[in-house]
Short mmCIF file of C-alpha atoms and ligand atoms in Angstrom, two decimals:
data_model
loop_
_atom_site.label_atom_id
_atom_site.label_comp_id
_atom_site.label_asym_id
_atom_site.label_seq_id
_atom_site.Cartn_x
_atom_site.Cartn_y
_atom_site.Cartn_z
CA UNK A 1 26.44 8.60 -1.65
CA UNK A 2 23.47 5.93 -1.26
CA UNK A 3 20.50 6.54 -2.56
CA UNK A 4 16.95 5.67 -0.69
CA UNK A 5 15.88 2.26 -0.73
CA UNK A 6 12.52 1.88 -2.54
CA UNK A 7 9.11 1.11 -0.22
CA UNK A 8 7.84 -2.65 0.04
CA UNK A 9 4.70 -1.60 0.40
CA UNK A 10 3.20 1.88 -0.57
CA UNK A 11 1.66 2.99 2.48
CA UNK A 12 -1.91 4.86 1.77
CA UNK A 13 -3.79 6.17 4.09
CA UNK A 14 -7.35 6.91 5.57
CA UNK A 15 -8.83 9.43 8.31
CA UNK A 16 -10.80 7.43 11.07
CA UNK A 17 -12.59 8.75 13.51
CA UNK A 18 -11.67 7.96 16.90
CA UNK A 19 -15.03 8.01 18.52
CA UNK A 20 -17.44 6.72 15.81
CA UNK A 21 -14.97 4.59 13.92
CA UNK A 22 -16.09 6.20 10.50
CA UNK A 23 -13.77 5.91 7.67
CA UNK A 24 -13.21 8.90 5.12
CA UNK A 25 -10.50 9.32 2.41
CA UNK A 26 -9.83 13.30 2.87
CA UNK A 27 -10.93 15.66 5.34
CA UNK A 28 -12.37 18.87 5.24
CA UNK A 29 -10.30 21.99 6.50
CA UNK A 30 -11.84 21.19 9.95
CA UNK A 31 -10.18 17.63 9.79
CA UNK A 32 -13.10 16.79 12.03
CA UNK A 33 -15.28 13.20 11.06
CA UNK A 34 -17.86 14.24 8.70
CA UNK A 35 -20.44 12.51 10.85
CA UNK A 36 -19.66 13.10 14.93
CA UNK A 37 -17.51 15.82 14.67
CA UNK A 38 -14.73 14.08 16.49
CA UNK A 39 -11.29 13.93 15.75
CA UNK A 40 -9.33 11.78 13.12
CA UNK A 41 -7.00 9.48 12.94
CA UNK A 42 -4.66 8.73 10.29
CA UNK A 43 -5.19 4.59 9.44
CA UNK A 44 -3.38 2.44 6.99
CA UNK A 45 -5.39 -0.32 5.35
CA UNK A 46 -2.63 -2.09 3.38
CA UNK A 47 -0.76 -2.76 6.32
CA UNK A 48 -3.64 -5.28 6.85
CA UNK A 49 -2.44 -7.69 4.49
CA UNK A 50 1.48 -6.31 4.40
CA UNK A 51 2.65 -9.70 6.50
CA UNK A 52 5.28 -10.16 8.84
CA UNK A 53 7.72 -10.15 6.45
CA UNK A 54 7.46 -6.08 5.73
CA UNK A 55 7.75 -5.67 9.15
CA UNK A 56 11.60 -7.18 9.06
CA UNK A 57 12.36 -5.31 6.36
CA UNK A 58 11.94 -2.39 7.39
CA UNK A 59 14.06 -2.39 10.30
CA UNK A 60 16.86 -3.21 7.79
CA UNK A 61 15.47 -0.20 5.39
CA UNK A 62 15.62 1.91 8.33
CA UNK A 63 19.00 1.44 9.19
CA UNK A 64 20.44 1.54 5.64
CA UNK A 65 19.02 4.59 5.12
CA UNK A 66 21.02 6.04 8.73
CA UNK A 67 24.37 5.83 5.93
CA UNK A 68 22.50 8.28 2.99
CA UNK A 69 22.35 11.75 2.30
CA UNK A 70 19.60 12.24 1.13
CA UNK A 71 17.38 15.08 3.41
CA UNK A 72 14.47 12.49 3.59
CA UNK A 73 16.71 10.03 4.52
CA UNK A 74 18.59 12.46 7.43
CA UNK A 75 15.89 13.19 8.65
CA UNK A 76 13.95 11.33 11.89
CA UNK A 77 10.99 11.05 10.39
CA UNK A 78 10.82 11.14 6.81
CA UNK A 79 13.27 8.09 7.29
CA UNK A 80 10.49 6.25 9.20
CA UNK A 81 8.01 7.12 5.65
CA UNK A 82 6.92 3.24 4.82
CA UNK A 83 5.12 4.24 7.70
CA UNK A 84 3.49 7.41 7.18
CA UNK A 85 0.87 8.64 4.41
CA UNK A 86 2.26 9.10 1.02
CA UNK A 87 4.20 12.53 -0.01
CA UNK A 88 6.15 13.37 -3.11
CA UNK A 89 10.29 14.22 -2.25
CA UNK A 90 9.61 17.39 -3.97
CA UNK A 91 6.73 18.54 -0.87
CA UNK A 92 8.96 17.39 1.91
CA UNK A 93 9.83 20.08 4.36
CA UNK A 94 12.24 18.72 6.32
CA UNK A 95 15.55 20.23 8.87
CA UNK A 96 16.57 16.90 9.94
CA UNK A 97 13.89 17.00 12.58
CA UNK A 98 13.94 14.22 15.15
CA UNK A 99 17.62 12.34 15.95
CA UNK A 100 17.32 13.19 19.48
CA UNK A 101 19.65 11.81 21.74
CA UNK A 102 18.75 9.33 24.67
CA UNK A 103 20.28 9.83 27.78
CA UNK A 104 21.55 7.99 30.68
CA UNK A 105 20.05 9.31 33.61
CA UNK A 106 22.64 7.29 36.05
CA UNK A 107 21.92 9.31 39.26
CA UNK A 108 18.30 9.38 38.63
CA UNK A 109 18.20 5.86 38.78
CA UNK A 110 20.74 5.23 41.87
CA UNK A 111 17.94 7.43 44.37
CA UNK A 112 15.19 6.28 42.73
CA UNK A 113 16.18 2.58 42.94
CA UNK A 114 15.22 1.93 39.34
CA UNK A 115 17.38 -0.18 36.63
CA UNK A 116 17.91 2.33 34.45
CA UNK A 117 16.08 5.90 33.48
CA UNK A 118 16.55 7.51 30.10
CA UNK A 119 15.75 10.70 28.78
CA UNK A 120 14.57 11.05 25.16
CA UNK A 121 15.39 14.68 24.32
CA UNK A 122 13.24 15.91 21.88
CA UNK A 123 14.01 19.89 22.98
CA UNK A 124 17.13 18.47 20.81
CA UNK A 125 14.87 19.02 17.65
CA UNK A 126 15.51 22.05 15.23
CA UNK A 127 13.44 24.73 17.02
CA UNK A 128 13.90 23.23 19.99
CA UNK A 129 10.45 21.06 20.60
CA UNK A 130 8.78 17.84 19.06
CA UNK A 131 6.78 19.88 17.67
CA UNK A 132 8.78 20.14 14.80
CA UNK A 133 8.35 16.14 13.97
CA UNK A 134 4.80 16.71 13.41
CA UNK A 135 5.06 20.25 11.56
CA UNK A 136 7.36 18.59 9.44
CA UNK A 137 4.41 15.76 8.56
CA UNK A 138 2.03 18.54 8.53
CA UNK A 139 3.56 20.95 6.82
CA UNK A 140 4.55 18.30 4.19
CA UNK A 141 0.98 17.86 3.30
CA UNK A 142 -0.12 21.67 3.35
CA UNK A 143 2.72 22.06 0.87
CA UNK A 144 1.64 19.10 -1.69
CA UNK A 145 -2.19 20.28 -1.37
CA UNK A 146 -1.13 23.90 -2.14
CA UNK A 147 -1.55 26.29 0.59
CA UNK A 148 0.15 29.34 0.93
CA UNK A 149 -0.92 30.20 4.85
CA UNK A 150 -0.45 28.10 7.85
CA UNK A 151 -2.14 28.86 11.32
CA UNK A 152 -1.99 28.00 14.73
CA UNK A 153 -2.72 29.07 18.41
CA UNK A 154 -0.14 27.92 20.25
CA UNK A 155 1.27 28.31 24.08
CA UNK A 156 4.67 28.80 22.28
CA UNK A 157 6.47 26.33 20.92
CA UNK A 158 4.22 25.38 18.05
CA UNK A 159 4.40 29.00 17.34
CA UNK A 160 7.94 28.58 16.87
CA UNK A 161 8.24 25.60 14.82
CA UNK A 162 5.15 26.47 12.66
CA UNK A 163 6.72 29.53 11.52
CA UNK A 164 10.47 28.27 11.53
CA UNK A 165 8.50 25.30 8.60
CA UNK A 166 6.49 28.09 7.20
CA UNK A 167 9.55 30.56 6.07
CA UNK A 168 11.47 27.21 4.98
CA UNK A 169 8.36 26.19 2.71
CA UNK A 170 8.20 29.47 1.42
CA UNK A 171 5.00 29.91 3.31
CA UNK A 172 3.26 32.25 5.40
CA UNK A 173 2.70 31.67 9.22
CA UNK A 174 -0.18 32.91 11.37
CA UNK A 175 0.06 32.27 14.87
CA UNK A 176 -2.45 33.14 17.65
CA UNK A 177 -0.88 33.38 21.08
CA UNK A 178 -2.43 34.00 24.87
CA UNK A 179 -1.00 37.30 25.56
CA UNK A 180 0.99 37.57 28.37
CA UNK A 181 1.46 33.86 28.58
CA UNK A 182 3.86 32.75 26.07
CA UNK A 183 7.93 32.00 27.80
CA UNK A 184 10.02 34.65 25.53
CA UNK A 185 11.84 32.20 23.72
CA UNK A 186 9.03 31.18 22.49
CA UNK A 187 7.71 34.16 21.25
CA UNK A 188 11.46 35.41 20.05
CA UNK A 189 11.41 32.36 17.98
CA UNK A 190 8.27 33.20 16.21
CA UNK A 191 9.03 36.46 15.47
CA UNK A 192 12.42 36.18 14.23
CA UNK A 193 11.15 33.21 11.77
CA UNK A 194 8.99 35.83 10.57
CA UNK A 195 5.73 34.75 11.26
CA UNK A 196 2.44 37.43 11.77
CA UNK A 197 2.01 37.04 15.70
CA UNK A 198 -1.29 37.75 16.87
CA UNK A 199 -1.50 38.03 20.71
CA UNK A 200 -5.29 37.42 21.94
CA UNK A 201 -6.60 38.60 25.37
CA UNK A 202 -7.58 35.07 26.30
CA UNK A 203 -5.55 31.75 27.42
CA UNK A 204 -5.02 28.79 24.93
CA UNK A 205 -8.31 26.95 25.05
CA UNK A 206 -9.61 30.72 23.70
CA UNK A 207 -7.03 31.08 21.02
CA UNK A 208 -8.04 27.36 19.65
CA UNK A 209 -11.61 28.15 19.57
CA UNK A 210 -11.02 31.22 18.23
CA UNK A 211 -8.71 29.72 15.87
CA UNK A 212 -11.48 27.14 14.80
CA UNK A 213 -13.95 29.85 13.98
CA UNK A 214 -12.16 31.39 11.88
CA UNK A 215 -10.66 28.41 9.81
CA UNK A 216 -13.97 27.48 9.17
CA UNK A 217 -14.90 30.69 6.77
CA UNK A 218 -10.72 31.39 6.11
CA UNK A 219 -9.09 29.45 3.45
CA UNK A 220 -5.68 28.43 5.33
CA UNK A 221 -4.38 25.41 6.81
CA UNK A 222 -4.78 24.39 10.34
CA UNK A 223 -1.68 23.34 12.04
CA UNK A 224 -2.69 22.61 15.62
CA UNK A 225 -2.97 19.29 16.76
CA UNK A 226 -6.28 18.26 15.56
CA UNK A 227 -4.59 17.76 12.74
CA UNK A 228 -3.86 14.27 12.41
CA UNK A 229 -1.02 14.45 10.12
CA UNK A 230 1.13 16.49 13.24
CA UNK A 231 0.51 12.90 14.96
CA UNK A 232 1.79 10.99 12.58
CA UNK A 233 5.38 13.01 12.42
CA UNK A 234 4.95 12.72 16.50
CA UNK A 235 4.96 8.98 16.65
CA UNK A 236 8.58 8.21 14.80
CA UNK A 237 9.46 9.06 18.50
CA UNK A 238 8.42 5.21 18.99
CA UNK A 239 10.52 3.72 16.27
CA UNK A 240 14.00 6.01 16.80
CA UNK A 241 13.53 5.20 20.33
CA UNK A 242 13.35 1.46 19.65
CA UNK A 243 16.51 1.74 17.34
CA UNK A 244 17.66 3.28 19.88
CA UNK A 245 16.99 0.77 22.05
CA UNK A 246 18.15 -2.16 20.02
CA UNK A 247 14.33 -2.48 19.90
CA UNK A 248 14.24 -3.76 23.39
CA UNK A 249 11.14 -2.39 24.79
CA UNK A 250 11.51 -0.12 28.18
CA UNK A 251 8.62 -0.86 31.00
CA UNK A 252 7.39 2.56 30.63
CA UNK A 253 7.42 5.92 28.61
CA UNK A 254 6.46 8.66 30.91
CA UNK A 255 4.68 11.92 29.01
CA UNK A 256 3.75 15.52 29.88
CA UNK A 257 0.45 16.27 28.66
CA UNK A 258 -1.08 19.34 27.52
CA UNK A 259 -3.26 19.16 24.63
CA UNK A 260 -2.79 15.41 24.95
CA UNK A 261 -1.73 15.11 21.46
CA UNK A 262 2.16 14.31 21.83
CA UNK A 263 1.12 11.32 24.37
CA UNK A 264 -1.36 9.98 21.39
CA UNK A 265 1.13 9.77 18.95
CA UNK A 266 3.85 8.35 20.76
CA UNK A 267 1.38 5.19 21.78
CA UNK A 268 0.20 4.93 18.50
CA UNK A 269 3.79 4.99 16.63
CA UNK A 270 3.99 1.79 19.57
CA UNK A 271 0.76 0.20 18.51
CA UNK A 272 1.80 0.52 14.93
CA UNK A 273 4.76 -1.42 15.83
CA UNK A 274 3.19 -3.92 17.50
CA UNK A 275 1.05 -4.53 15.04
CA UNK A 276 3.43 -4.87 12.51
CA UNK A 277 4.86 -7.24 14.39
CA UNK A 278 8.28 -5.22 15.36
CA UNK A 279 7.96 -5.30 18.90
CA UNK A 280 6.08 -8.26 20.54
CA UNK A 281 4.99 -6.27 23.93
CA UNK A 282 4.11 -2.30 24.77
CA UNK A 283 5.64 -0.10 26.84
CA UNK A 284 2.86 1.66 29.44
CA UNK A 285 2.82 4.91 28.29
CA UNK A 286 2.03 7.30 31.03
CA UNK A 287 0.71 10.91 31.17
CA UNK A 288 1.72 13.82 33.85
CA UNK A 289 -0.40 17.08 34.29
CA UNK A 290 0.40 19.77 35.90
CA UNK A 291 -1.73 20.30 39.33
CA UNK A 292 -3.40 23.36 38.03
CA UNK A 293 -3.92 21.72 34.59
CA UNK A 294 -5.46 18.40 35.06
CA UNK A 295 -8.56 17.89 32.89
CA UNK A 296 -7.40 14.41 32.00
CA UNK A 297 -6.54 13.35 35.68
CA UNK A 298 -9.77 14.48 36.60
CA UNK A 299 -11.84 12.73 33.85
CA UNK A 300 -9.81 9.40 34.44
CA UNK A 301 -10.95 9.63 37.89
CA UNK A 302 -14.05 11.23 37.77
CA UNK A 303 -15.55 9.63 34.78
CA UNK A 304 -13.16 6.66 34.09
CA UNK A 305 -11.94 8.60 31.04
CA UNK A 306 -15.52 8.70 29.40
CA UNK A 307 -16.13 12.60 29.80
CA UNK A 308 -14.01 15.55 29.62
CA UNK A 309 -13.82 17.56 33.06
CA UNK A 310 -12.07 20.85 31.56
CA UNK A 311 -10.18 23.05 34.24
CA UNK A 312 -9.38 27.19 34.04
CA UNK A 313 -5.22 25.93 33.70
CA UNK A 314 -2.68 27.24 36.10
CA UNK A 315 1.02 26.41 35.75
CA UNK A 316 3.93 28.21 35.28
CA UNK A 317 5.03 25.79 32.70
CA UNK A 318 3.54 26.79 29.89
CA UNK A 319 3.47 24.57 27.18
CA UNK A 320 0.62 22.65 29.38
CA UNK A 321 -1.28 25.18 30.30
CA UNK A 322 -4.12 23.86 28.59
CA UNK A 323 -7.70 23.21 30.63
CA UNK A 324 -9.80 21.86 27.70
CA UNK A 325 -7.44 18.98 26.12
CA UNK A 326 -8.85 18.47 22.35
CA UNK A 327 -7.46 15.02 22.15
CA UNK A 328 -8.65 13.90 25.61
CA UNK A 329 -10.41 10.86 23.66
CA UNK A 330 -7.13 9.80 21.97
CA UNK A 331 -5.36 9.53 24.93
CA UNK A 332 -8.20 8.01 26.89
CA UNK A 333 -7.35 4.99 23.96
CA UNK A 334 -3.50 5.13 24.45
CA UNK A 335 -3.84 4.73 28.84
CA UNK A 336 -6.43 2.44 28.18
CA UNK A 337 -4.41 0.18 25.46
CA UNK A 338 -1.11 0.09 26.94
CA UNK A 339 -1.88 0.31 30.88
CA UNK A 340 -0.18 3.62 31.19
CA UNK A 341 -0.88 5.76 34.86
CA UNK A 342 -2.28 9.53 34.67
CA UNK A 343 -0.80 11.65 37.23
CA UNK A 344 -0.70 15.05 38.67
CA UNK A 345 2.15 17.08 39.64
CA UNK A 346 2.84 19.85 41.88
CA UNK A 347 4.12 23.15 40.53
CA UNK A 348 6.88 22.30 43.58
CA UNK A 349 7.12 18.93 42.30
CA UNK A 350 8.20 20.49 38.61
CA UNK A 351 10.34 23.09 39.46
CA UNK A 352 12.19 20.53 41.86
CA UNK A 353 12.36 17.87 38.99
CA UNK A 354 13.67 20.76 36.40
CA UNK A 355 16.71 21.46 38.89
CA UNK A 356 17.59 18.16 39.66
CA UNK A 357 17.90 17.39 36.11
CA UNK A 358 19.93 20.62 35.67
CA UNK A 359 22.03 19.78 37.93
CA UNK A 360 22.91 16.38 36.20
CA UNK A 361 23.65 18.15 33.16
CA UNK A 362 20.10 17.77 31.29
CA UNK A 363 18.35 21.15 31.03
CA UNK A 364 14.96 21.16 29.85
CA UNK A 365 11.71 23.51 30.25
CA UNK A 366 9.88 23.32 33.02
CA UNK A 367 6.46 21.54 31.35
CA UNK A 368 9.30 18.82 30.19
CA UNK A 369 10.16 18.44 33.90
CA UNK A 370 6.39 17.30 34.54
CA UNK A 371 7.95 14.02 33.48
CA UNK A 372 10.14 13.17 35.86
CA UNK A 373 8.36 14.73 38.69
CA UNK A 374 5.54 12.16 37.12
CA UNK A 375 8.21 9.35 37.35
CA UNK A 376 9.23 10.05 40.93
CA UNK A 377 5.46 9.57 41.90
CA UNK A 378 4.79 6.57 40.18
CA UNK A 379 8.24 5.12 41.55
CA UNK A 380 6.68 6.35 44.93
CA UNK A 381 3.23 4.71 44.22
CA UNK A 382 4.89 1.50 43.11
CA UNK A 383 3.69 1.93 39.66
CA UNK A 384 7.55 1.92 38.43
CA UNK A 385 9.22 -0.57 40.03
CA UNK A 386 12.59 -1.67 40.91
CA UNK A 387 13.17 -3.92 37.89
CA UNK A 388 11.63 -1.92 35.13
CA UNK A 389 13.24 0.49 32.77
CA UNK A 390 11.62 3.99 32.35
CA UNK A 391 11.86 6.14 29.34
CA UNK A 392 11.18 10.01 29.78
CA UNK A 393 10.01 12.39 27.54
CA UNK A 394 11.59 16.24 27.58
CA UNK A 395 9.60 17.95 25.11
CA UNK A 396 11.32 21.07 24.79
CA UNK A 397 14.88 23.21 25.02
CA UNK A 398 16.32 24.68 28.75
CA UNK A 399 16.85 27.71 26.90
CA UNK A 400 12.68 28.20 26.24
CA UNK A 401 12.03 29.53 29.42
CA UNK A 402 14.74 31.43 31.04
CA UNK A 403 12.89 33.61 33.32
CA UNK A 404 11.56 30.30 35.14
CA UNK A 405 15.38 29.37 35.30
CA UNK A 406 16.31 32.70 36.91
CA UNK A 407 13.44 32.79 39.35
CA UNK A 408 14.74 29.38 40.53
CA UNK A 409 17.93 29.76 40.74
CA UNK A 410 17.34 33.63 42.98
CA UNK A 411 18.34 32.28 46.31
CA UNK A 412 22.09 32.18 45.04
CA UNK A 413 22.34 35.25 43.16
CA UNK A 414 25.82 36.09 42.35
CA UNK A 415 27.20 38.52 44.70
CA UNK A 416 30.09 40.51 42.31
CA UNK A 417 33.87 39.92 43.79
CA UNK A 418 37.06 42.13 43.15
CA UNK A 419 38.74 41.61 39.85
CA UNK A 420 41.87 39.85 41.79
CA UNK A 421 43.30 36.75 41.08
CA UNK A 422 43.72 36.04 44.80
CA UNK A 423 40.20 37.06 45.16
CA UNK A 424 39.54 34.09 42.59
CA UNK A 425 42.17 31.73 44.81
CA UNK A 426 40.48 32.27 47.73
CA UNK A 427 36.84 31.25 46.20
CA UNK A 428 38.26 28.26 44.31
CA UNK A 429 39.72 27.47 48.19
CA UNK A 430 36.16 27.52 50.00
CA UNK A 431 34.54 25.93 46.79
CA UNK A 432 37.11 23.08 46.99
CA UNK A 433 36.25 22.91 50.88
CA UNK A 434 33.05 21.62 49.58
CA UNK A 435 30.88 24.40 50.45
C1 PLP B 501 3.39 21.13 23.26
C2 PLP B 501 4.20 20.78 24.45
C3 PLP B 501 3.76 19.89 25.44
C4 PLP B 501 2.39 19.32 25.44
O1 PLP B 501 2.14 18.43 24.39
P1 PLP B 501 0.61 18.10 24.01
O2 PLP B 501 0.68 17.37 22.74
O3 PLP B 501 -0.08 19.42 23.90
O4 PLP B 501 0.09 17.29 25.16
C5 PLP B 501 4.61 19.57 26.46
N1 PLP B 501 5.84 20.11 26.55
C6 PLP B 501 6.31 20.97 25.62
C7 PLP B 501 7.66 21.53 25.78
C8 PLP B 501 5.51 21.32 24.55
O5 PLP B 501 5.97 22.18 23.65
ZN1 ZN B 502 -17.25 10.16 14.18
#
């Protein structure tokens, strides 16, 4: 067995706030800046003065540590820690979160005419989302500061992966979901991990607010998105990709966004790399809303990304279902920074993107889908074009939503057929026709 290589540089950290560029050392429960009430981000001053050198060395670090046993080491983010804040071995929760495979979307690139689409599967991921990359980070640090009770409000798959962390940290879980609203995989999950599910007569947006309240005069820890540590497990999607991708760096990573926070994190685990001086140009990250749930399409176009235009969300894929994005400004910065696109689908547009992948073997959910429907515009728009390479993100597991699925797939119900082998013959026959 190897053992973990030790860190060239002890990486620190510091909250910033991404509006009024304060700099704290800690945040409050809120994890809000202390003097705008905007949200944080998690900054690194030694990296200032780290050199180019650290940068090389870590890509060897990296892949040495690919051959250990150690959990930190197995697992897709903790092995990326140079490069996130500081937390004893003892605190890490970890399931070997992250390791998602990338895959070869062949066929999607033959009718698009595009050199080459990949799908980075993070519905791949222990309870079946990204999610758990940043519950991991965040969970981390609840654990070394001491809490006992986690919270969220989630559409469903934070839910899941909060509580799945939670019972594995020997923690409790609180989660606050829209009722009526949540795909029941989702809500199976959370239950059955053995969190306390509270089901609110309200969508999301109410649930977070609600949430907010309440953290403010309750002693537990916040786990939603605002908190920037979740980011920080989010963005080792940027570095496995690019060791993935022999750290040749694809035209364009295309996003679904719902809170906007998993589209942040990815383009700042990119920046990061730039700035270290691993990767010499940035991919243009994009972000895809749904139709019905397009607060950030309409501020880029109404306000040029300076205001938030929240929406009442509808869209039958959940995990976006979001009309008042909390980290609209974040993402704003990510478009802005790398020259990504922010489009709108259809809900036609998804459920047609979620059965083509099916039917080339990649099953997703349906708010994962919003990402290739997204690519397929932006090929259409000229955005993509013929030359360029384009990374997708699925964010979460097929087997989330399988209502959607079954609603989908109604027009070819199965129609039941004697219990005859010749009855079998003479359906393999018409099926072999090509019918
Ligand atoms: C959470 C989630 C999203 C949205 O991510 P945000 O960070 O809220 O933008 C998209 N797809 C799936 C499957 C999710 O679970
Ligand atoms: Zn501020």
């Amino acid at each position: 067995m190897k053992t973990a290589s030790s860190t060239p540089v002890a990486a620190d950290h510091l909250l910033r706030c991404v509006h009024c560029g304060t700099v704290q050392a800690s945040a409050d429960r809120m994890f809000r800046c202390s003097s705008c009430s905007e949200l944080l981000e998690v900054a690194y001053p030694e990296w200032a003065d780290a050199g180019r050198e650290f940068g090389l060395r870590l890509k060897e670090i990296w892949r040495e540590r690919r051959n250990s046993t150690l959990p930190e080491d197995a697992s897709g983010v903790w092995r990326f820690r140079e490069l996130l804040p500081r937390v004893e071995r003892e605190h890490i929760v970890t399931m070997s979160e992250g390791n998602t495979p990338l895959v070869d979307l062949h066929k999607a690139a033959r009718d698009l005419g595009i050199t080459r689409v990949l799908a980075k599967h993070q519905g791949m991921n222990p309870t079946g989302s990204f999610k758990d990359t940043g519950v991991s980070a965040a969970i981390s640090i609840a654990k070394a500061q001491g809490y006992g009770l986690v919270c969220c409000a989630s559409t469903g798959n934070t839910s899941a992966s909060v509580a799945a962390y939670a019972a594995r940290a020997g923690m409790k879980s609180t989660v606050l979901l829209p009722q009526g609203q949540v795909a029941s995989g989702k809500l199976a999950q959370a239950l059955e991990y053995g969190a306390h599910v509270l089901q609110l007569e309200t969508d999301f947006d109410g649930c977070l607010k609600i949430l907010h309240e309440v953290i403010r005069h309750f002693p537990a820890y916040l786990m939603n998105s605002v908190n920037p540590y979740r980011l920080e497990g989010q963005k080792t999607l940027a570095f496995e990709l690019m060791e993935q991708l022999n750290w040749e760096v694809p035209d364009h990573v295309i996003v679904p966004g719902g809170n906007l926070a998993n589209s942040s994190a990815i383009g700042k685990g990119f920046l990061e790399l730039q700035q270290l001086g691993l990767i010499s140009r940035l991919p243009k990250v994009s972000i895809i809303q749904a139709e019905g749930a397009n607060a950030l399409v309409r501020s880029m176009r109404e306000s040029a990304g300076e205001k938030l235009i929240p929406v009442p969300p509808h869209t039958r894929a959940t995990a976006i279902r979001i009309g008042n994005p909390a980290s609209w400004r974040k993402a704003v910065s990510i478009l802005r920074q790398t020259a990504g696109a922010c489009e709108q689908v259809t809900e036609h547009e998804i459920a047609q993107a979620k059965a083509e992948l099916g039917s080339q073997g990649v099953g997703c959910e349906p708010a994962s889908a919003a990402s290739f429907a997204g690519l397929k515009k932006l090929a259409r728009l000229g955005f993509v074009k013929q030359q360029e390479t384009a990374v997708l993100v699925l964010t979460g597991h097929m087997l989330k939503d399988v209502d959607y699925m079954l609603d989908a797939q109604m027009h070819r119900t199965l129609r039941p057929i004697p219990a005859e082998a010749s009855a079998v013959i003479r359906a393999l026959e018409t099926i072999n026709a090509g019918s």
